[in-house]
Amino acid sequence: AQSVTQLDSQVPVFEEAPVELRCNYSSSVSVYLFWYVQYPNQGLQLLLKYLSGSTLVKGINGFEAEFNKSQTSFHLRKPSVHISDTAEYFCAVSDRHSGGYQKVTFGIGTKLQVIP
Amino acid sequence: DTAVSQTPKYLVTQMGNDKSIKCEQNLGHDTMYWYKQDSKKFLKIMFSYNNKELIINETVPNRFSPKSPDKAHLNLHINSLELGDSAVYFCASSQGDNSGNTIYFGEGSWLTVV
């Protein structure tokens, strides 16, 4: 079984400061990893995902994440946040070998609060 | 042109009533999902259909019954609504093969049971 742990439920950060949102996963097999963002009163949308290849993945809105297999982590970073980045961020994992169909498990989310 | 659309967006109803939420996607995907998000933002999968066939059915009460008339539609019917059913329900879709496909979400249906 796969699981995702997001270590911080809330992260306050000042505008233009860097931010890191932490994510660790647990799985007995190879995985795909995702970060989704949910703005207030909206559905989730994909920020970025790791499928294979380079462990540094770049996404939309200046976000990036690094896959670290030895530490089973996929932390999300942005060098300088804007007010508009205030949202809930979800890390997610899916097993590469789940029998032909995709089953994605989401973390509990991290609320990023950007302070002016 | 909305990719995954669900209706209604807001629904307030009394305990014991039966209600439905409809969902349609125009992305040509063959897999659709229903997720439930509780007040603490925890997102949990309820059902998944691939080409109208049920492939994921998590431990959801029998009062919840999904129906997929075709691969572009997945509706959710809830019988005998309870207070604990109050949540945001998200419909979503993706390509069906397991190759790390992006899941596209609708904007959610806010269900409040009073």
JSON list of N, CA, C and O in Angstrom, two decimals, chain A residues 32 34 36 38 40-46 49 51 88 90 94-109, chain B residues 9-10 33 35 37 40-43 45 48 55-56 58 90 94-108 110:
[
{"chain": "A", "resi": 32, "resn": "TYR", "atom": "N", "xyz": [4.90, 7.07, -9.12]},
{"chain": "A", "resi": 32, "resn": "TYR", "atom": "CA", "xyz": [4.82, 8.38, -9.75]},
{"chain": "A", "resi": 32, "resn": "TYR", "atom": "C", "xyz": [4.46, 9.36, -8.62]},
{"chain": "A", "resi": 32, "resn": "TYR", "atom": "O", "xyz": [3.71, 9.01, -7.70]},
{"chain": "A", "resi": 34, "resn": "PHE", "atom": "N", "xyz": [3.30, 13.50, -7.56]},
{"chain": "A", "resi": 34, "resn": "PHE", "atom": "CA", "xyz": [2.60, 14.68, -8.06]},
{"chain": "A", "resi": 34, "resn": "PHE", "atom": "C", "xyz": [2.50, 15.75, -6.96]},
{"chain": "A", "resi": 34, "resn": "PHE", "atom": "O", "xyz": [2.48, 15.42, -5.77]},
{"chain": "A", "resi": 36, "resn": "TYR", "atom": "N", "xyz": [-0.30, 18.89, -6.50]},
{"chain": "A", "resi": 36, "resn": "TYR", "atom": "CA", "xyz": [-1.48, 19.61, -6.98]},
{"chain": "A", "resi": 36, "resn": "TYR", "atom": "C", "xyz": [-1.70, 20.83, -6.09]},
{"chain": "A", "resi": 36, "resn": "TYR", "atom": "O", "xyz": [-1.36, 20.81, -4.91]},
{"chain": "A", "resi": 38, "resn": "GLN", "atom": "N", "xyz": [-4.68, 23.75, -4.84]},
{"chain": "A", "resi": 38, "resn": "GLN", "atom": "CA", "xyz": [-6.11, 24.07, -4.78]},
{"chain": "A", "resi": 38, "resn": "GLN", "atom": "C", "xyz": [-6.26, 25.49, -4.29]},
{"chain": "A", "resi": 38, "resn": "GLN", "atom": "O", "xyz": [-5.99, 25.79, -3.13]},
{"chain": "A", "resi": 40, "resn": "PRO", "atom": "N", "xyz": [-8.64, 28.80, -3.30]},
{"chain": "A", "resi": 40, "resn": "PRO", "atom": "CA", "xyz": [-9.92, 28.83, -2.55]},
{"chain": "A", "resi": 40, "resn": "PRO", "atom": "C", "xyz": [-11.13, 28.63, -3.46]},
{"chain": "A", "resi": 40, "resn": "PRO", "atom": "O", "xyz": [-11.23, 29.24, -4.52]},
{"chain": "A", "resi": 41, "resn": "ASN", "atom": "N", "xyz": [-12.00, 27.75, -3.01]},
{"chain": "A", "resi": 41, "resn": "ASN", "atom": "CA", "xyz": [-13.27, 27.47, -3.69]},
{"chain": "A", "resi": 41, "resn": "ASN", "atom": "C", "xyz": [-13.10, 26.94, -5.11]},
{"chain": "A", "resi": 41, "resn": "ASN", "atom": "O", "xyz": [-13.97, 27.15, -5.97]},
{"chain": "A", "resi": 42, "resn": "GLN", "atom": "N", "xyz": [-12.00, 26.26, -5.36]},
{"chain": "A", "resi": 42, "resn": "GLN", "atom": "CA", "xyz": [-11.78, 25.68, -6.69]},
{"chain": "A", "resi": 42, "resn": "GLN", "atom": "C", "xyz": [-11.37, 24.21, -6.56]},
{"chain": "A", "resi": 42, "resn": "GLN", "atom": "O", "xyz": [-11.09, 23.73, -5.46]},
{"chain": "A", "resi": 43, "resn": "GLY", "atom": "N", "xyz": [-11.34, 23.54, -7.69]},
{"chain": "A", "resi": 43, "resn": "GLY", "atom": "CA", "xyz": [-10.83, 22.18, -7.71]},
{"chain": "A", "resi": 43, "resn": "GLY", "atom": "C", "xyz": [-9.31, 22.17, -7.74]},
{"chain": "A", "resi": 43, "resn": "GLY", "atom": "O", "xyz": [-8.67, 23.22, -7.79]},
{"chain": "A", "resi": 44, "resn": "LEU", "atom": "N", "xyz": [-8.74, 20.98, -7.68]},
{"chain": "A", "resi": 44, "resn": "LEU", "atom": "CA", "xyz": [-7.28, 20.86, -7.71]},
{"chain": "A", "resi": 44, "resn": "LEU", "atom": "C", "xyz": [-6.79, 20.95, -9.15]},
{"chain": "A", "resi": 44, "resn": "LEU", "atom": "O", "xyz": [-7.48, 20.54, -10.09]},
{"chain": "A", "resi": 45, "resn": "GLN", "atom": "N", "xyz": [-5.57, 21.47, -9.29]},
{"chain": "A", "resi": 45, "resn": "GLN", "atom": "CA", "xyz": [-4.93, 21.46, -10.61]},
{"chain": "A", "resi": 45, "resn": "GLN", "atom": "C", "xyz": [-3.47, 21.07, -10.44]},
{"chain": "A", "resi": 45, "resn": "GLN", "atom": "O", "xyz": [-2.85, 21.33, -9.41]},
{"chain": "A", "resi": 46, "resn": "LEU", "atom": "N", "xyz": [-2.93, 20.44, -11.46]},
{"chain": "A", "resi": 46, "resn": "LEU", "atom": "CA", "xyz": [-1.57, 19.91, -11.38]},
{"chain": "A", "resi": 46, "resn": "LEU", "atom": "C", "xyz": [-0.54, 21.04, -11.40]},
{"chain": "A", "resi": 46, "resn": "LEU", "atom": "O", "xyz": [-0.59, 21.93, -12.25]},
{"chain": "A", "resi": 49, "resn": "LYS", "atom": "N", "xyz": [4.79, 16.99, -11.88]},
{"chain": "A", "resi": 49, "resn": "LYS", "atom": "CA", "xyz": [4.82, 15.57, -11.57]},
{"chain": "A", "resi": 49, "resn": "LYS", "atom": "C", "xyz": [6.15, 14.96, -11.96]},
{"chain": "A", "resi": 49, "resn": "LYS", "atom": "O", "xyz": [6.84, 15.45, -12.86]},
{"chain": "A", "resi": 51, "resn": "LEU", "atom": "N", "xyz": [7.75, 11.49, -13.28]},
{"chain": "A", "resi": 51, "resn": "LEU", "atom": "CA", "xyz": [7.45, 10.18, -13.86]},
{"chain": "A", "resi": 51, "resn": "LEU", "atom": "C", "xyz": [8.72, 9.34, -13.94]},
{"chain": "A", "resi": 51, "resn": "LEU", "atom": "O", "xyz": [8.74, 8.17, -13.56]},
{"chain": "A", "resi": 88, "resn": "GLU", "atom": "N", "xyz": [-3.91, 25.77, -0.97]},
{"chain": "A", "resi": 88, "resn": "GLU", "atom": "CA", "xyz": [-3.65, 24.47, -0.35]},
{"chain": "A", "resi": 88, "resn": "GLU", "atom": "C", "xyz": [-2.87, 23.64, -1.35]},
{"chain": "A", "resi": 88, "resn": "GLU", "atom": "O", "xyz": [-3.23, 23.60, -2.54]},
{"chain": "A", "resi": 90, "resn": "PHE", "atom": "N", "xyz": [-1.24, 19.88, -2.32]},
{"chain": "A", "resi": 90, "resn": "PHE", "atom": "CA", "xyz": [-1.38, 18.45, -2.05]},
{"chain": "A", "resi": 90, "resn": "PHE", "atom": "C", "xyz": [-0.29, 17.66, -2.77]},
{"chain": "A", "resi": 90, "resn": "PHE", "atom": "O", "xyz": [-0.14, 17.79, -3.99]},
{"chain": "A", "resi": 94, "resn": "SER", "atom": "N", "xyz": [1.20, 7.61, -6.86]},
{"chain": "A", "resi": 94, "resn": "SER", "atom": "CA", "xyz": [0.52, 6.45, -7.42]},
{"chain": "A", "resi": 94, "resn": "SER", "atom": "C", "xyz": [1.55, 5.38, -7.73]},
{"chain": "A", "resi": 94, "resn": "SER", "atom": "O", "xyz": [2.68, 5.66, -8.14]},
{"chain": "A", "resi": 95, "resn": "ASP", "atom": "N", "xyz": [1.13, 4.16, -7.53]},
{"chain": "A", "resi": 95, "resn": "ASP", "atom": "CA", "xyz": [1.95, 2.98, -7.73]},
{"chain": "A", "resi": 95, "resn": "ASP", "atom": "C", "xyz": [2.09, 2.71, -9.22]},
{"chain": "A", "resi": 95, "resn": "ASP", "atom": "O", "xyz": [1.09, 2.67, -9.95]},
{"chain": "A", "resi": 96, "resn": "ARG", "atom": "N", "xyz": [3.32, 2.51, -9.70]},
{"chain": "A", "resi": 96, "resn": "ARG", "atom": "CA", "xyz": [3.54, 2.24, -11.12]},
{"chain": "A", "resi": 96, "resn": "ARG", "atom": "C", "xyz": [2.98, 0.88, -11.55]},
{"chain": "A", "resi": 96, "resn": "ARG", "atom": "O", "xyz": [2.80, 0.62, -12.74]},
{"chain": "A", "resi": 97, "resn": "HIS", "atom": "N", "xyz": [2.73, 0.02, -10.61]},
{"chain": "A", "resi": 97, "resn": "HIS", "atom": "CA", "xyz": [2.37, -1.35, -10.98]},
{"chain": "A", "resi": 97, "resn": "HIS", "atom": "C", "xyz": [1.06, -1.75, -10.32]},
{"chain": "A", "resi": 97, "resn": "HIS", "atom": "O", "xyz": [0.96, -2.76, -9.66]},
{"chain": "A", "resi": 98, "resn": "SER", "atom": "N", "xyz": [0.02, -0.91, -10.50]},
{"chain": "A", "resi": 98, "resn": "SER", "atom": "CA", "xyz": [-1.25, -1.16, -9.81]},
{"chain": "A", "resi": 98, "resn": "SER", "atom": "C", "xyz": [-2.24, -1.89, -10.69]},
{"chain": "A", "resi": 98, "resn": "SER", "atom": "O", "xyz": [-3.44, -1.71, -10.55]},
{"chain": "A", "resi": 99, "resn": "GLY", "atom": "N", "xyz": [-1.78, -2.69, -11.59]},
{"chain": "A", "resi": 99, "resn": "GLY", "atom": "CA", "xyz": [-2.69, -3.54, -12.35]},
{"chain": "A", "resi": 99, "resn": "GLY", "atom": "C", "xyz": [-3.37, -2.87, -13.50]},
{"chain": "A", "resi": 99, "resn": "GLY", "atom": "O", "xyz": [-4.51, -3.21, -13.82]},
{"chain": "A", "resi": 100, "resn": "GLY", "atom": "N", "xyz": [-2.71, -1.91, -14.13]},
{"chain": "A", "resi": 100, "resn": "GLY", "atom": "CA", "xyz": [-3.24, -1.37, -15.38]},
{"chain": "A", "resi": 100, "resn": "GLY", "atom": "C", "xyz": [-4.04, -0.10, -15.22]},
{"chain": "A", "resi": 100, "resn": "GLY", "atom": "O", "xyz": [-4.29, 0.59, -16.20]},
{"chain": "A", "resi": 101, "resn": "TYR", "atom": "N", "xyz": [-4.50, 0.23, -14.03]},
{"chain": "A", "resi": 101, "resn": "TYR", "atom": "CA", "xyz": [-5.22, 1.48, -13.86]},
{"chain": "A", "resi": 101, "resn": "TYR", "atom": "C", "xyz": [-4.55, 2.28, -12.75]},
{"chain": "A", "resi": 101, "resn": "TYR", "atom": "O", "xyz": [-3.82, 1.75, -11.92]},
{"chain": "A", "resi": 102, "resn": "GLN", "atom": "N", "xyz": [-4.84, 3.56, -12.74]},
{"chain": "A", "resi": 102, "resn": "GLN", "atom": "CA", "xyz": [-4.16, 4.48, -11.84]},
{"chain": "A", "resi": 102, "resn": "GLN", "atom": "C", "xyz": [-4.97, 4.68, -10.56]},
{"chain": "A", "resi": 102, "resn": "GLN", "atom": "O", "xyz": [-6.16, 4.97, -10.63]},
{"chain": "A", "resi": 103, "resn": "LYS", "atom": "N", "xyz": [-4.31, 4.53, -9.43]},
{"chain": "A", "resi": 103, "resn": "LYS", "atom": "CA", "xyz": [-4.94, 4.87, -8.17]},
{"chain": "A", "resi": 103, "resn": "LYS", "atom": "C", "xyz": [-4.03, 5.83, -7.43]},
{"chain": "A", "resi": 103, "resn": "LYS", "atom": "O", "xyz": [-2.93, 5.46, -7.04]},
{"chain": "A", "resi": 104, "resn": "VAL", "atom": "N", "xyz": [-4.47, 7.05, -7.28]},
{"chain": "A", "resi": 104, "resn": "VAL", "atom": "CA", "xyz": [-3.66, 8.10, -6.69]},
{"chain": "A", "resi": 104, "resn": "VAL", "atom": "C", "xyz": [-4.07, 8.32, -5.24]},
{"chain": "A", "resi": 104, "resn": "VAL", "atom": "O", "xyz": [-5.26, 8.44, -4.94]},
{"chain": "A", "resi": 105, "resn": "THR", "atom": "N", "xyz": [-3.09, 8.36, -4.36]},
{"chain": "A", "resi": 105, "resn": "THR", "atom": "CA", "xyz": [-3.33, 8.67, -2.95]},
{"chain": "A", "resi": 105, "resn": "THR", "atom": "C", "xyz": [-2.81, 10.06, -2.66]},
{"chain": "A", "resi": 105, "resn": "THR", "atom": "O", "xyz": [-1.67, 10.39, -2.97]},
{"chain": "A", "resi": 106, "resn": "PHE", "atom": "N", "xyz": [-3.67, 10.88, -2.05]},
{"chain": "A", "resi": 106, "resn": "PHE", "atom": "CA", "xyz": [-3.31, 12.27, -1.74]},
{"chain": "A", "resi": 106, "resn": "PHE", "atom": "C", "xyz": [-2.89, 12.41, -0.28]},
{"chain": "A", "resi": 106, "resn": "PHE", "atom": "O", "xyz": [-3.41, 11.72, 0.60]},
{"chain": "A", "resi": 107, "resn": "GLY", "atom": "N", "xyz": [-1.97, 13.34, -0.03]},
{"chain": "A", "resi": 107, "resn": "GLY", "atom": "CA", "xyz": [-1.65, 13.73, 1.33]},
{"chain": "A", "resi": 107, "resn": "GLY", "atom": "C", "xyz": [-2.74, 14.62, 1.89]},
{"chain": "A", "resi": 107, "resn": "GLY", "atom": "O", "xyz": [-3.71, 14.95, 1.20]},
{"chain": "A", "resi": 108, "resn": "ILE", "atom": "N", "xyz": [-2.57, 15.01, 3.15]},
{"chain": "A", "resi": 108, "resn": "ILE", "atom": "CA", "xyz": [-3.62, 15.80, 3.82]},
{"chain": "A", "resi": 108, "resn": "ILE", "atom": "C", "xyz": [-3.59, 17.27, 3.45]},
{"chain": "A", "resi": 108, "resn": "ILE", "atom": "O", "xyz": [-4.46, 18.02, 3.85]},
{"chain": "A", "resi": 109, "resn": "GLY", "atom": "N", "xyz": [-2.58, 17.66, 2.70]},
{"chain": "A", "resi": 109, "resn": "GLY", "atom": "CA", "xyz": [-2.51, 19.05, 2.25]},
{"chain": "A", "resi": 109, "resn": "GLY", "atom": "C", "xyz": [-1.70, 19.94, 3.18]},
{"chain": "A", "resi": 109, "resn": "GLY", "atom": "O", "xyz": [-1.63, 19.71, 4.40]},
{"chain": "B", "resi": 9, "resn": "LYS", "atom": "N", "xyz": [-23.34, 23.30, -8.04]},
{"chain": "B", "resi": 9, "resn": "LYS", "atom": "CA", "xyz": [-22.15, 23.73, -7.31]},
{"chain": "B", "resi": 9, "resn": "LYS", "atom": "C", "xyz": [-22.43, 23.79, -5.81]},
{"chain": "B", "resi": 9, "resn": "LYS", "atom": "O", "xyz": [-21.57, 23.50, -5.00]},
{"chain": "B", "resi": 10, "resn": "TYR", "atom": "N", "xyz": [-23.64, 24.19, -5.45]},
{"chain": "B", "resi": 10, "resn": "TYR", "atom": "CA", "xyz": [-24.02, 24.26, -4.04]},
{"chain": "B", "resi": 10, "resn": "TYR", "atom": "C", "xyz": [-25.33, 23.51, -3.85]},
{"chain": "B", "resi": 10, "resn": "TYR", "atom": "O", "xyz": [-26.24, 23.62, -4.67]},
{"chain": "B", "resi": 33, "resn": "TYR", "atom": "N", "xyz": [-13.66, 9.82, -11.82]},
{"chain": "B", "resi": 33, "resn": "TYR", "atom": "CA", "xyz": [-13.55, 9.60, -10.38]},
{"chain": "B", "resi": 33, "resn": "TYR", "atom": "C", "xyz": [-14.54, 10.48, -9.62]},
{"chain": "B", "resi": 33, "resn": "TYR", "atom": "O", "xyz": [-14.92, 11.54, -10.09]},
{"chain": "B", "resi": 35, "resn": "TYR", "atom": "N", "xyz": [-14.27, 12.10, -5.73]},
{"chain": "B", "resi": 35, "resn": "TYR", "atom": "CA", "xyz": [-13.51, 12.30, -4.51]},
{"chain": "B", "resi": 35, "resn": "TYR", "atom": "C", "xyz": [-14.38, 13.06, -3.51]},
{"chain": "B", "resi": 35, "resn": "TYR", "atom": "O", "xyz": [-15.19, 13.90, -3.90]},
{"chain": "B", "resi": 37, "resn": "GLN", "atom": "N", "xyz": [-13.99, 15.62, -0.20]},
{"chain": "B", "resi": 37, "resn": "GLN", "atom": "CA", "xyz": [-13.07, 16.44, 0.60]},
{"chain": "B", "resi": 37, "resn": "GLN", "atom": "C", "xyz": [-13.81, 16.93, 1.84]},
{"chain": "B", "resi": 37, "resn": "GLN", "atom": "O", "xyz": [-14.81, 17.64, 1.74]},
{"chain": "B", "resi": 40, "resn": "LYS", "atom": "N", "xyz": [-11.59, 19.36, 6.81]},
{"chain": "B", "resi": 40, "resn": "LYS", "atom": "CA", "xyz": [-10.17, 19.54, 7.07]},
{"chain": "B", "resi": 40, "resn": "LYS", "atom": "C", "xyz": [-9.34, 19.43, 5.79]},
{"chain": "B", "resi": 40, "resn": "LYS", "atom": "O", "xyz": [-8.12, 19.33, 5.85]},
{"chain": "B", "resi": 41, "resn": "LYS", "atom": "N", "xyz": [-10.02, 19.45, 4.67]},
{"chain": "B", "resi": 41, "resn": "LYS", "atom": "CA", "xyz": [-9.39, 19.43, 3.34]},
{"chain": "B", "resi": 41, "resn": "LYS", "atom": "C", "xyz": [-8.85, 18.06, 2.96]},
{"chain": "B", "resi": 41, "resn": "LYS", "atom": "O", "xyz": [-8.17, 17.94, 1.94]},
{"chain": "B", "resi": 42, "resn": "PHE", "atom": "N", "xyz": [-9.12, 17.03, 3.78]},
{"chain": "B", "resi": 42, "resn": "PHE", "atom": "CA", "xyz": [-8.63, 15.71, 3.43]},
{"chain": "B", "resi": 42, "resn": "PHE", "atom": "C", "xyz": [-9.39, 15.19, 2.21]},
{"chain": "B", "resi": 42, "resn": "PHE", "atom": "O", "xyz": [-10.62, 15.20, 2.18]},
{"chain": "B", "resi": 43, "resn": "LEU", "atom": "N", "xyz": [-8.66, 14.72, 1.21]},
{"chain": "B", "resi": 43, "resn": "LEU", "atom": "CA", "xyz": [-9.24, 14.31, -0.07]},
{"chain": "B", "resi": 43, "resn": "LEU", "atom": "C", "xyz": [-9.17, 12.79, -0.17]},
{"chain": "B", "resi": 43, "resn": "LEU", "atom": "O", "xyz": [-8.09, 12.21, -0.13]},
{"chain": "B", "resi": 45, "resn": "ILE", "atom": "N", "xyz": [-10.56, 9.26, -2.26]},
{"chain": "B", "resi": 45, "resn": "ILE", "atom": "CA", "xyz": [-11.25, 8.73, -3.42]},
{"chain": "B", "resi": 45, "resn": "ILE", "atom": "C", "xyz": [-12.43, 7.88, -2.97]},
{"chain": "B", "resi": 45, "resn": "ILE", "atom": "O", "xyz": [-12.37, 7.16, -1.97]},
{"chain": "B", "resi": 48, "resn": "SER", "atom": "N", "xyz": [-14.03, 4.99, -8.88]},
{"chain": "B", "resi": 48, "resn": "SER", "atom": "CA", "xyz": [-13.41, 5.26, -10.17]},
{"chain": "B", "resi": 48, "resn": "SER", "atom": "C", "xyz": [-14.03, 4.34, -11.21]},
{"chain": "B", "resi": 48, "resn": "SER", "atom": "O", "xyz": [-14.27, 3.17, -10.95]},
{"chain": "B", "resi": 55, "resn": "ILE", "atom": "N", "xyz": [-14.00, 0.39, -11.33]},
{"chain": "B", "resi": 55, "resn": "ILE", "atom": "CA", "xyz": [-12.70, -0.21, -11.06]},
{"chain": "B", "resi": 55, "resn": "ILE", "atom": "C", "xyz": [-12.19, 0.07, -9.65]},
{"chain": "B", "resi": 55, "resn": "ILE", "atom": "O", "xyz": [-11.35, -0.66, -9.16]},
{"chain": "B", "resi": 56, "resn": "ILE", "atom": "N", "xyz": [-12.64, 1.13, -9.05]},
{"chain": "B", "resi": 56, "resn": "ILE", "atom": "CA", "xyz": [-12.27, 1.42, -7.67]},
{"chain": "B", "resi": 56, "resn": "ILE", "atom": "C", "xyz": [-13.55, 1.72, -6.90]},
{"chain": "B", "resi": 56, "resn": "ILE", "atom": "O", "xyz": [-14.36, 2.54, -7.31]},
{"chain": "B", "resi": 58, "resn": "GLU", "atom": "N", "xyz": [-14.01, 2.37, -2.95]},
{"chain": "B", "resi": 58, "resn": "GLU", "atom": "CA", "xyz": [-13.47, 2.39, -1.61]},
{"chain": "B", "resi": 58, "resn": "GLU", "atom": "C", "xyz": [-14.59, 2.13, -0.61]},
{"chain": "B", "resi": 58, "resn": "GLU", "atom": "O", "xyz": [-15.74, 1.97, -0.98]},
{"chain": "B", "resi": 90, "resn": "PHE", "atom": "N", "xyz": [-15.80, 16.18, -5.40]},
{"chain": "B", "resi": 90, "resn": "PHE", "atom": "CA", "xyz": [-15.12, 16.53, -6.65]},
{"chain": "B", "resi": 90, "resn": "PHE", "atom": "C", "xyz": [-15.22, 15.38, -7.64]},
{"chain": "B", "resi": 90, "resn": "PHE", "atom": "O", "xyz": [-14.89, 14.23, -7.32]},
{"chain": "B", "resi": 94, "resn": "SER", "atom": "N", "xyz": [-9.22, 11.30, -16.03]},
{"chain": "B", "resi": 94, "resn": "SER", "atom": "CA", "xyz": [-7.86, 11.15, -16.55]},
{"chain": "B", "resi": 94, "resn": "SER", "atom": "C", "xyz": [-7.88, 10.09, -17.62]},
{"chain": "B", "resi": 94, "resn": "SER", "atom": "O", "xyz": [-8.86, 9.36, -17.79]},
{"chain": "B", "resi": 95, "resn": "GLN", "atom": "N", "xyz": [-6.76, 9.97, -18.35]},
{"chain": "B", "resi": 95, "resn": "GLN", "atom": "CA", "xyz": [-6.59, 8.82, -19.21]},
{"chain": "B", "resi": 95, "resn": "GLN", "atom": "C", "xyz": [-6.48, 7.60, -18.30]},
{"chain": "B", "resi": 95, "resn": "GLN", "atom": "O", "xyz": [-6.00, 7.68, -17.19]},
{"chain": "B", "resi": 96, "resn": "GLY", "atom": "N", "xyz": [-6.91, 6.46, -18.81]},
{"chain": "B", "resi": 96, "resn": "GLY", "atom": "CA", "xyz": [-7.08, 5.32, -17.93]},
{"chain": "B", "resi": 96, "resn": "GLY", "atom": "C", "xyz": [-5.86, 4.47, -17.67]},
{"chain": "B", "resi": 96, "resn": "GLY", "atom": "O", "xyz": [-5.81, 3.74, -16.70]},
{"chain": "B", "resi": 97, "resn": "ASP", "atom": "N", "xyz": [-4.85, 4.55, -18.53]},
{"chain": "B", "resi": 97, "resn": "ASP", "atom": "CA", "xyz": [-3.71, 3.66, -18.30]},
{"chain": "B", "resi": 97, "resn": "ASP", "atom": "C", "xyz": [-2.87, 4.18, -17.15]},
{"chain": "B", "resi": 97, "resn": "ASP", "atom": "O", "xyz": [-2.93, 5.37, -16.80]},
{"chain": "B", "resi": 98, "resn": "ASN", "atom": "N", "xyz": [-2.09, 3.32, -16.56]},
{"chain": "B", "resi": 98, "resn": "ASN", "atom": "CA", "xyz": [-1.30, 3.70, -15.39]},
{"chain": "B", "resi": 98, "resn": "ASN", "atom": "C", "xyz": [0.09, 4.17, -15.83]},
{"chain": "B", "resi": 98, "resn": "ASN", "atom": "O", "xyz": [1.07, 3.44, -15.72]},
{"chain": "B", "resi": 99, "resn": "SER", "atom": "N", "xyz": [0.14, 5.40, -16.34]},
{"chain": "B", "resi": 99, "resn": "SER", "atom": "CA", "xyz": [1.43, 5.94, -16.76]},
{"chain": "B", "resi": 99, "resn": "SER", "atom": "C", "xyz": [1.65, 7.34, -16.18]},
{"chain": "B", "resi": 99, "resn": "SER", "atom": "O", "xyz": [2.30, 8.17, -16.78]},
{"chain": "B", "resi": 100, "resn": "GLY", "atom": "N", "xyz": [1.11, 7.55, -14.99]},
{"chain": "B", "resi": 100, "resn": "GLY", "atom": "CA", "xyz": [1.33, 8.84, -14.34]},
{"chain": "B", "resi": 100, "resn": "GLY", "atom": "C", "xyz": [0.51, 9.96, -14.93]},
{"chain": "B", "resi": 100, "resn": "GLY", "atom": "O", "xyz": [0.96, 11.10, -14.99]},
{"chain": "B", "resi": 101, "resn": "ASN", "atom": "N", "xyz": [-0.70, 9.65, -15.37]},
{"chain": "B", "resi": 101, "resn": "ASN", "atom": "CA", "xyz": [-1.53, 10.66, -16.02]},
{"chain": "B", "resi": 101, "resn": "ASN", "atom": "C", "xyz": [-2.02, 11.73, -15.04]},
{"chain": "B", "resi": 101, "resn": "ASN", "atom": "O", "xyz": [-2.29, 11.45, -13.87]},
{"chain": "B", "resi": 102, "resn": "THR", "atom": "N", "xyz": [-2.18, 12.92, -15.54]},
{"chain": "B", "resi": 102, "resn": "THR", "atom": "CA", "xyz": [-2.71, 14.02, -14.75]},
{"chain": "B", "resi": 102, "resn": "THR", "atom": "C", "xyz": [-4.20, 13.80, -14.53]},
{"chain": "B", "resi": 102, "resn": "THR", "atom": "O", "xyz": [-4.93, 13.37, -15.43]},
{"chain": "B", "resi": 103, "resn": "ILE", "atom": "N", "xyz": [-4.65, 14.09, -13.33]},
{"chain": "B", "resi": 103, "resn": "ILE", "atom": "CA", "xyz": [-6.07, 14.04, -13.02]},
{"chain": "B", "resi": 103, "resn": "ILE", "atom": "C", "xyz": [-6.62, 15.46, -13.12]},
{"chain": "B", "resi": 103, "resn": "ILE", "atom": "O", "xyz": [-6.05, 16.40, -12.56]},
{"chain": "B", "resi": 104, "resn": "TYR", "atom": "N", "xyz": [-7.70, 15.61, -13.86]},
{"chain": "B", "resi": 104, "resn": "TYR", "atom": "CA", "xyz": [-8.34, 16.91, -14.05]},
{"chain": "B", "resi": 104, "resn": "TYR", "atom": "C", "xyz": [-9.60, 16.95, -13.19]},
{"chain": "B", "resi": 104, "resn": "TYR", "atom": "O", "xyz": [-10.47, 16.09, -13.32]},
{"chain": "B", "resi": 105, "resn": "PHE", "atom": "N", "xyz": [-9.67, 17.97, -12.34]},
{"chain": "B", "resi": 105, "resn": "PHE", "atom": "CA", "xyz": [-10.77, 18.07, -11.39]},
{"chain": "B", "resi": 105, "resn": "PHE", "atom": "C", "xyz": [-11.81, 19.08, -11.83]},
{"chain": "B", "resi": 105, "resn": "PHE", "atom": "O", "xyz": [-11.50, 20.11, -12.45]},
{"chain": "B", "resi": 106, "resn": "GLY", "atom": "N", "xyz": [-13.05, 18.79, -11.47]},
{"chain": "B", "resi": 106, "resn": "GLY", "atom": "CA", "xyz": [-14.10, 19.79, -11.57]},
{"chain": "B", "resi": 106, "resn": "GLY", "atom": "C", "xyz": [-13.96, 20.80, -10.42]},
{"chain": "B", "resi": 106, "resn": "GLY", "atom": "O", "xyz": [-13.08, 20.67, -9.58]},
{"chain": "B", "resi": 107, "resn": "GLU", "atom": "N", "xyz": [-14.88, 21.75, -10.39]},
{"chain": "B", "resi": 107, "resn": "GLU", "atom": "CA", "xyz": [-14.77, 22.81, -9.39]},
{"chain": "B", "resi": 107, "resn": "GLU", "atom": "C", "xyz": [-15.41, 22.44, -8.06]},
{"chain": "B", "resi": 107, "resn": "GLU", "atom": "O", "xyz": [-15.35, 23.22, -7.12]},
{"chain": "B", "resi": 108, "resn": "GLY", "atom": "N", "xyz": [-16.02, 21.30, -7.99]},
{"chain": "B", "resi": 108, "resn": "GLY", "atom": "CA", "xyz": [-16.56, 20.84, -6.72]},
{"chain": "B", "resi": 108, "resn": "GLY", "atom": "C", "xyz": [-18.04, 21.12, -6.55]},
{"chain": "B", "resi": 108, "resn": "GLY", "atom": "O", "xyz": [-18.58, 22.08, -7.12]},
{"chain": "B", "resi": 110, "resn": "TRP", "atom": "N", "xyz": [-20.55, 21.66, -3.31]},
{"chain": "B", "resi": 110, "resn": "TRP", "atom": "CA", "xyz": [-20.58, 21.84, -1.86]},
{"chain": "B", "resi": 110, "resn": "TRP", "atom": "C", "xyz": [-21.92, 21.32, -1.34]},
{"chain": "B", "resi": 110, "resn": "TRP", "atom": "O", "xyz": [-22.96, 21.94, -1.53]}
]
